[in-house]
mmCIF file of C-alpha atoms in Angstrom:
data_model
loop_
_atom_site.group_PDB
_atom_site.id
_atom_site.type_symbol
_atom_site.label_atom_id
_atom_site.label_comp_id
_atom_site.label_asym_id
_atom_site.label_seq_id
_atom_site.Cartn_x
_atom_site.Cartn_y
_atom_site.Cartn_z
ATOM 1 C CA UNK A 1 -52.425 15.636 49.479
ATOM 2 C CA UNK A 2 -53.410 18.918 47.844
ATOM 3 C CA UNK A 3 -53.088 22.567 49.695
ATOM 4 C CA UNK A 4 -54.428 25.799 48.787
ATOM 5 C CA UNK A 5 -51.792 28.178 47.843
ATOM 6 C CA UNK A 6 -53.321 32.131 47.986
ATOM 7 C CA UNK A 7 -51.848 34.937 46.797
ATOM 8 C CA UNK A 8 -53.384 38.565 48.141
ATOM 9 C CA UNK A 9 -53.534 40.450 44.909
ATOM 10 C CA UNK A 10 -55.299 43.145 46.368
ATOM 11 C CA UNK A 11 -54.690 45.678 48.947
ATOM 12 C CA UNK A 12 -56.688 45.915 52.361
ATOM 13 C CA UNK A 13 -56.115 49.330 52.620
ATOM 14 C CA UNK A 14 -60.355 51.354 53.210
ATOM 15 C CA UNK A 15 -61.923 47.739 53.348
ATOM 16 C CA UNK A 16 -64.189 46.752 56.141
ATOM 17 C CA UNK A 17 -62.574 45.544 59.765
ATOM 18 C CA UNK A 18 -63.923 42.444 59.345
ATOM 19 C CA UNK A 19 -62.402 41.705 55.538
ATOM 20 C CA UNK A 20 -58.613 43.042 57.017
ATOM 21 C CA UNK A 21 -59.166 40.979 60.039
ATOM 22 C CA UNK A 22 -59.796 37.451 58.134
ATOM 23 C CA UNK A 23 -57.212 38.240 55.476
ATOM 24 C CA UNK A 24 -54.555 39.422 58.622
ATOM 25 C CA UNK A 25 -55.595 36.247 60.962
ATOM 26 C CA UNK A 26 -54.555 34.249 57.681
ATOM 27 C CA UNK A 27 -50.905 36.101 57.130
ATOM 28 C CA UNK A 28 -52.055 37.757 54.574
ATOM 29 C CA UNK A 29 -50.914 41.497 55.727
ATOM 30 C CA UNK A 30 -49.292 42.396 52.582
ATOM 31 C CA UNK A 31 -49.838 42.527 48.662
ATOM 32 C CA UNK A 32 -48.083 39.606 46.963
ATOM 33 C CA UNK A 33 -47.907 37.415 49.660
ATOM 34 C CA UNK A 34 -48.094 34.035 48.818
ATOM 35 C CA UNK A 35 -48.794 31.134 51.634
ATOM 36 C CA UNK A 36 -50.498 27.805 51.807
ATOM 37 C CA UNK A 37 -52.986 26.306 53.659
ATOM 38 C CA UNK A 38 -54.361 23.030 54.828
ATOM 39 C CA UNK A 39 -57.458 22.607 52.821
ATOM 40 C CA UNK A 40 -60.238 22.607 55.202
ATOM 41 C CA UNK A 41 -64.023 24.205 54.985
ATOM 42 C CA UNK A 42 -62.851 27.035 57.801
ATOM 43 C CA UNK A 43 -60.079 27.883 55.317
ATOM 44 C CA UNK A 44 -62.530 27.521 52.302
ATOM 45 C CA UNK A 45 -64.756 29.934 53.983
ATOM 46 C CA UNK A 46 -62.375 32.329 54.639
ATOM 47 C CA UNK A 47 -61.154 32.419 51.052
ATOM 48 C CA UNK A 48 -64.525 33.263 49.954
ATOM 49 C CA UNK A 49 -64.680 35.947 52.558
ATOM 50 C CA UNK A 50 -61.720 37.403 50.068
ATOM 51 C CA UNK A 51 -62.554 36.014 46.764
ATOM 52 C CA UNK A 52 -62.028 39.384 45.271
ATOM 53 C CA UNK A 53 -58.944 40.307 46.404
ATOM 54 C CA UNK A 54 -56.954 36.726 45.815
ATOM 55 C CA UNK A 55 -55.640 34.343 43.780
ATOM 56 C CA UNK A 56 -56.225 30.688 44.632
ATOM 57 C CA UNK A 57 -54.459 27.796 43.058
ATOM 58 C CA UNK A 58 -54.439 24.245 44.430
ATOM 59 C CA UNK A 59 -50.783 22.532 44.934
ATOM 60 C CA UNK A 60 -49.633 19.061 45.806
ATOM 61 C CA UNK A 61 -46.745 20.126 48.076
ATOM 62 C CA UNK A 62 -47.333 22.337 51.761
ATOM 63 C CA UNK A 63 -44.178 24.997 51.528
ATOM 64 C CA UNK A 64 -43.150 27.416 54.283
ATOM 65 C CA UNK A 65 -42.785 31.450 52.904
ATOM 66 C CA UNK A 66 -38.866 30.354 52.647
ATOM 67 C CA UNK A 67 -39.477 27.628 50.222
ATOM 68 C CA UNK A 68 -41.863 29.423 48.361
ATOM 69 C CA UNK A 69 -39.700 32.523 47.995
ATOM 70 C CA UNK A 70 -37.105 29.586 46.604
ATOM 71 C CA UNK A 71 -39.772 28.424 44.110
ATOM 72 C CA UNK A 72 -40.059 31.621 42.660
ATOM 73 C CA UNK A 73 -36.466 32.303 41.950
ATOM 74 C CA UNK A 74 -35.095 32.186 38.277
ATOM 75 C CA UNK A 75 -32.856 30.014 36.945
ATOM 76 C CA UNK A 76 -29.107 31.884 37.501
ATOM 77 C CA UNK A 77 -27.723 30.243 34.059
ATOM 78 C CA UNK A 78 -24.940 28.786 35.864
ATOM 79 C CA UNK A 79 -23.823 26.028 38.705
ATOM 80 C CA UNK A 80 -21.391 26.557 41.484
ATOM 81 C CA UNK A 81 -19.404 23.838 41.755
ATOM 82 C CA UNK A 82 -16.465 24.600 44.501
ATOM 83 C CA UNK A 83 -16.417 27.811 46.709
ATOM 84 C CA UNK A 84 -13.280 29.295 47.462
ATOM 85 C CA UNK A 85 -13.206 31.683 50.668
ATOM 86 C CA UNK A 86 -11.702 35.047 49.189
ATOM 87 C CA UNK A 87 -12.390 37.008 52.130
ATOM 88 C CA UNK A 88 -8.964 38.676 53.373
ATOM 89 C CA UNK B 1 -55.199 80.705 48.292
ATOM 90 C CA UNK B 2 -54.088 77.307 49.628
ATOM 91 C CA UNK B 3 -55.325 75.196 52.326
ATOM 92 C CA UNK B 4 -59.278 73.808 53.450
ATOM 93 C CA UNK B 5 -60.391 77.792 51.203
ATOM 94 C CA UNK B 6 -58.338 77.570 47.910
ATOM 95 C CA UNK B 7 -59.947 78.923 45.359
ATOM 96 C CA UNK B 8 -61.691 75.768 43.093
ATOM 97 C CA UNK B 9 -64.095 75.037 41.079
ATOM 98 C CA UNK B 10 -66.014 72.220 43.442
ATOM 99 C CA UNK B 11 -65.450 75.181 45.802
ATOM 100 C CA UNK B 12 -66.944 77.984 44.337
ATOM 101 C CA UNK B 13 -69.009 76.276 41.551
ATOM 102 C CA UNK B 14 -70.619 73.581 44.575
ATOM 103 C CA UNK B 15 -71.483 70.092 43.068
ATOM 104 C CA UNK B 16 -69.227 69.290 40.685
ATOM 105 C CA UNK B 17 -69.042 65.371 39.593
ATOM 106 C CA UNK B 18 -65.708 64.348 37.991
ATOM 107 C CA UNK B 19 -67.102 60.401 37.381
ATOM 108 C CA UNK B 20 -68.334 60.198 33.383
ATOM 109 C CA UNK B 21 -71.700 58.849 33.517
ATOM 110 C CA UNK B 22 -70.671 55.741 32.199
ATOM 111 C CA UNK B 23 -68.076 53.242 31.439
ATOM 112 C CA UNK B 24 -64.840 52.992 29.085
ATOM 113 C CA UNK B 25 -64.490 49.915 27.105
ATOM 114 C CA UNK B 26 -61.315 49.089 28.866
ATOM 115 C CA UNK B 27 -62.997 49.886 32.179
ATOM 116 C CA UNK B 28 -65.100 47.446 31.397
ATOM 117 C CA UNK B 29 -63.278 45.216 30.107
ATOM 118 C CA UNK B 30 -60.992 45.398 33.574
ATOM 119 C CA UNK B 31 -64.031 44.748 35.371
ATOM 120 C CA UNK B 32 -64.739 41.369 32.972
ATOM 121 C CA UNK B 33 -61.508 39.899 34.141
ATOM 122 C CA UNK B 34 -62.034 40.780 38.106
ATOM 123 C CA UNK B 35 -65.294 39.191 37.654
ATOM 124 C CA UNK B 36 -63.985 36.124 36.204
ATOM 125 C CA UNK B 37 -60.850 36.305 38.547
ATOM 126 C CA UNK B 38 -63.637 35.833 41.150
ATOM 127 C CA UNK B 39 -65.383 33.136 39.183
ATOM 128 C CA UNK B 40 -61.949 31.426 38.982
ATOM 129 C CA UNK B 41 -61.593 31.523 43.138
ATOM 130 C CA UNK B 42 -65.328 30.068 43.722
ATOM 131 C CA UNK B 43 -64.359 27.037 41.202
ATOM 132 C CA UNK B 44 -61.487 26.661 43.105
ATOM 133 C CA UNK B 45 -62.275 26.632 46.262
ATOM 134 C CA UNK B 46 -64.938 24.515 45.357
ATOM 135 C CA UNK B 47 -62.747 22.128 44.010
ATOM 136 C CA UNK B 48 -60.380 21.882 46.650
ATOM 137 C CA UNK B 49 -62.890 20.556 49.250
ATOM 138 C CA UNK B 50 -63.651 18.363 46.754
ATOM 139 C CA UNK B 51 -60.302 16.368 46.279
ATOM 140 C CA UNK B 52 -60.324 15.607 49.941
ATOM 141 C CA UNK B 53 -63.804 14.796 49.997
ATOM 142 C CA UNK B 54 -66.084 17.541 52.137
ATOM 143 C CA UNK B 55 -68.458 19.661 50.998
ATOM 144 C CA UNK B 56 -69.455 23.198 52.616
ATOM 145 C CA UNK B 57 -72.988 24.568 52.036
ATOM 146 C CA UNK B 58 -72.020 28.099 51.879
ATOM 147 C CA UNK B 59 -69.024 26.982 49.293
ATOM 148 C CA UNK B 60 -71.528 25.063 47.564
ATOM 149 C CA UNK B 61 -74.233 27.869 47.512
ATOM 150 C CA UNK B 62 -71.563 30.476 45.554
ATOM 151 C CA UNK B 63 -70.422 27.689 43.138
ATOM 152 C CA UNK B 64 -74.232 26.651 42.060
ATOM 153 C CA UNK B 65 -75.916 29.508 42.770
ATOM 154 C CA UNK B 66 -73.485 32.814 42.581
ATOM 155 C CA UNK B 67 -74.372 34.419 39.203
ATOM 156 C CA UNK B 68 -71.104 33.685 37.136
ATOM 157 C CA UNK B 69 -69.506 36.271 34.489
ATOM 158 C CA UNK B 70 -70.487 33.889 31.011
ATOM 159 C CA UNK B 71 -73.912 34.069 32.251
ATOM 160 C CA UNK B 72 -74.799 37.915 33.325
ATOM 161 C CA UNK B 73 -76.232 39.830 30.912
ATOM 162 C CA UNK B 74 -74.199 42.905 30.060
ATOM 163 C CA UNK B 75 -77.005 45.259 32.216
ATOM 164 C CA UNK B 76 -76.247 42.971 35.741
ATOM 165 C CA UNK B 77 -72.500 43.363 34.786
ATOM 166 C CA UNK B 78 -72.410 47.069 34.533
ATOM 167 C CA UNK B 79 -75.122 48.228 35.973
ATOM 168 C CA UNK B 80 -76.240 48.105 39.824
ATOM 169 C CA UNK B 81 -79.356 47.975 41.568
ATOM 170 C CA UNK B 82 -79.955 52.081 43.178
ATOM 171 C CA UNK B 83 -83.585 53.163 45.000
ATOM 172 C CA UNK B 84 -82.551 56.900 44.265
ATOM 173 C CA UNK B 85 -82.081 56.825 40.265
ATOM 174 C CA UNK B 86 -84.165 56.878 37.450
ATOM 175 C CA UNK B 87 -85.333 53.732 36.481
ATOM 176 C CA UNK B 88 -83.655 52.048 39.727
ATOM 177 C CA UNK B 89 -80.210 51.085 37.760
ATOM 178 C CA UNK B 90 -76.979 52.941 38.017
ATOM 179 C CA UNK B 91 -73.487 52.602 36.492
ATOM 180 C CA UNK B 92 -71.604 50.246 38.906
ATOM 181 C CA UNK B 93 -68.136 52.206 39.102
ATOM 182 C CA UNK B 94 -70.369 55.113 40.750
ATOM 183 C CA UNK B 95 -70.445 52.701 44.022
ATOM 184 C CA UNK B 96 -68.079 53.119 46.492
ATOM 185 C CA UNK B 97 -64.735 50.346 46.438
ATOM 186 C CA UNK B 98 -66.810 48.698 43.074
ATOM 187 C CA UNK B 99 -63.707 46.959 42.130
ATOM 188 C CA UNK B 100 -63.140 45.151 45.508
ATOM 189 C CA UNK B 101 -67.043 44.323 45.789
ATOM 190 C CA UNK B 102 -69.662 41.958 44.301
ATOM 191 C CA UNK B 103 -72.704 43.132 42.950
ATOM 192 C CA UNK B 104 -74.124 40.629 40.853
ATOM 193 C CA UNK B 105 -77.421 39.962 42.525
ATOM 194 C CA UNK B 106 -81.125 42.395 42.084
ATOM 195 C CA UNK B 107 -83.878 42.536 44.697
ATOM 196 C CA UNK B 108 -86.172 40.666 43.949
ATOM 197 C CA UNK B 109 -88.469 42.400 41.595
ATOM 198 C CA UNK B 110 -85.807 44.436 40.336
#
């Protein structure tokens, strides 16, 4: 089933009440956040509300902030394969 | 002198307009790429009610109707509808928050 994913790629900072208060009542309070939604025509109208501040993409998968701050992490270049407690 | 009666030239001099009258090419080619960036959020939007099957007049009103950046000619795209200047069009990065605003359409007649 396909989500929106929205980035807010630009600020809210001197825009009208009513343009802060749909992009806050969505989560999006700060630049570079990055959430998903349930694609819905009360969603879709609020994204046009903010078409110029956004980015929109359309995903397969529904993933909480956490797993999309996991998504965007880089590849470390190596594998931990046993942990050893060094604390003393 | 410092404060509100420092000594400038808006100050002393009174209207004094620090906007160039018109565009860069890289202003303007910034403003290409918002436009389309917008474009690009219509089409999606649109497409996303789509794949689940619903339609929403106002979503389908911007994606048939909303002027998009391939089609405006280069005097819609940098220029903006104004009652007060000569010959009704003026630059559009002399209006307020242009970059965060859409100002595609004329009155009609205009």
């Amino acid at each position: 089933m396909p989500f929106f994913q929205v980035q807010l790629k630009r600020s809210l900072i001197g825009l009208p009440a009513k343009t802060r208060l749909t992009a806050t009542s969505m989560g999006l309070t700060k630049t570079g956040r990055t959430l998903n939604y349930e694609i819905n025509q009360s969603i879709a109208g609020k994204l046009l509300t903010l078409k110029e501040l956004i980015k929109v993409d359309i995903v397969d998968e529904k993933k909480d902030r956490e797993g999309l701050r996991k998504a965007r992490k880089s590849d470390p270049g190596f594998i931990v394969e046993k942990q050893v407690d060094n604390q003393v | 002198m410092f404060g509100a009666f420092r000594q400038t030239t808006v100050a002393f001099g009174g209207l004094l307009w620090k906007t160039p009258y018109k565009m860069s090419q890289t202003q303007k080619f910034r403003h290409r790429k918002r436009l389309q960036a917008v474009d690009k959020v219509i089409e999606t939007v649109f497409n996303g009610l789509k794949a689940i099957g619903e339609s929403n007049p106002k979503v389908n009103n911007f994606y048939y109707n909303f002027p998009k950046e391939s089609e405006m000619t280069p005097r819609d795209k940098y220029t903006v509808f104004s009652k007060k200047s000569k010959g009704y069009r003026k630059p559009v990065h002399k209006v307020p928050k242009w970059t965060k605003l859409s100002m595609r359409e004329n009155p009609k007649y205009f």
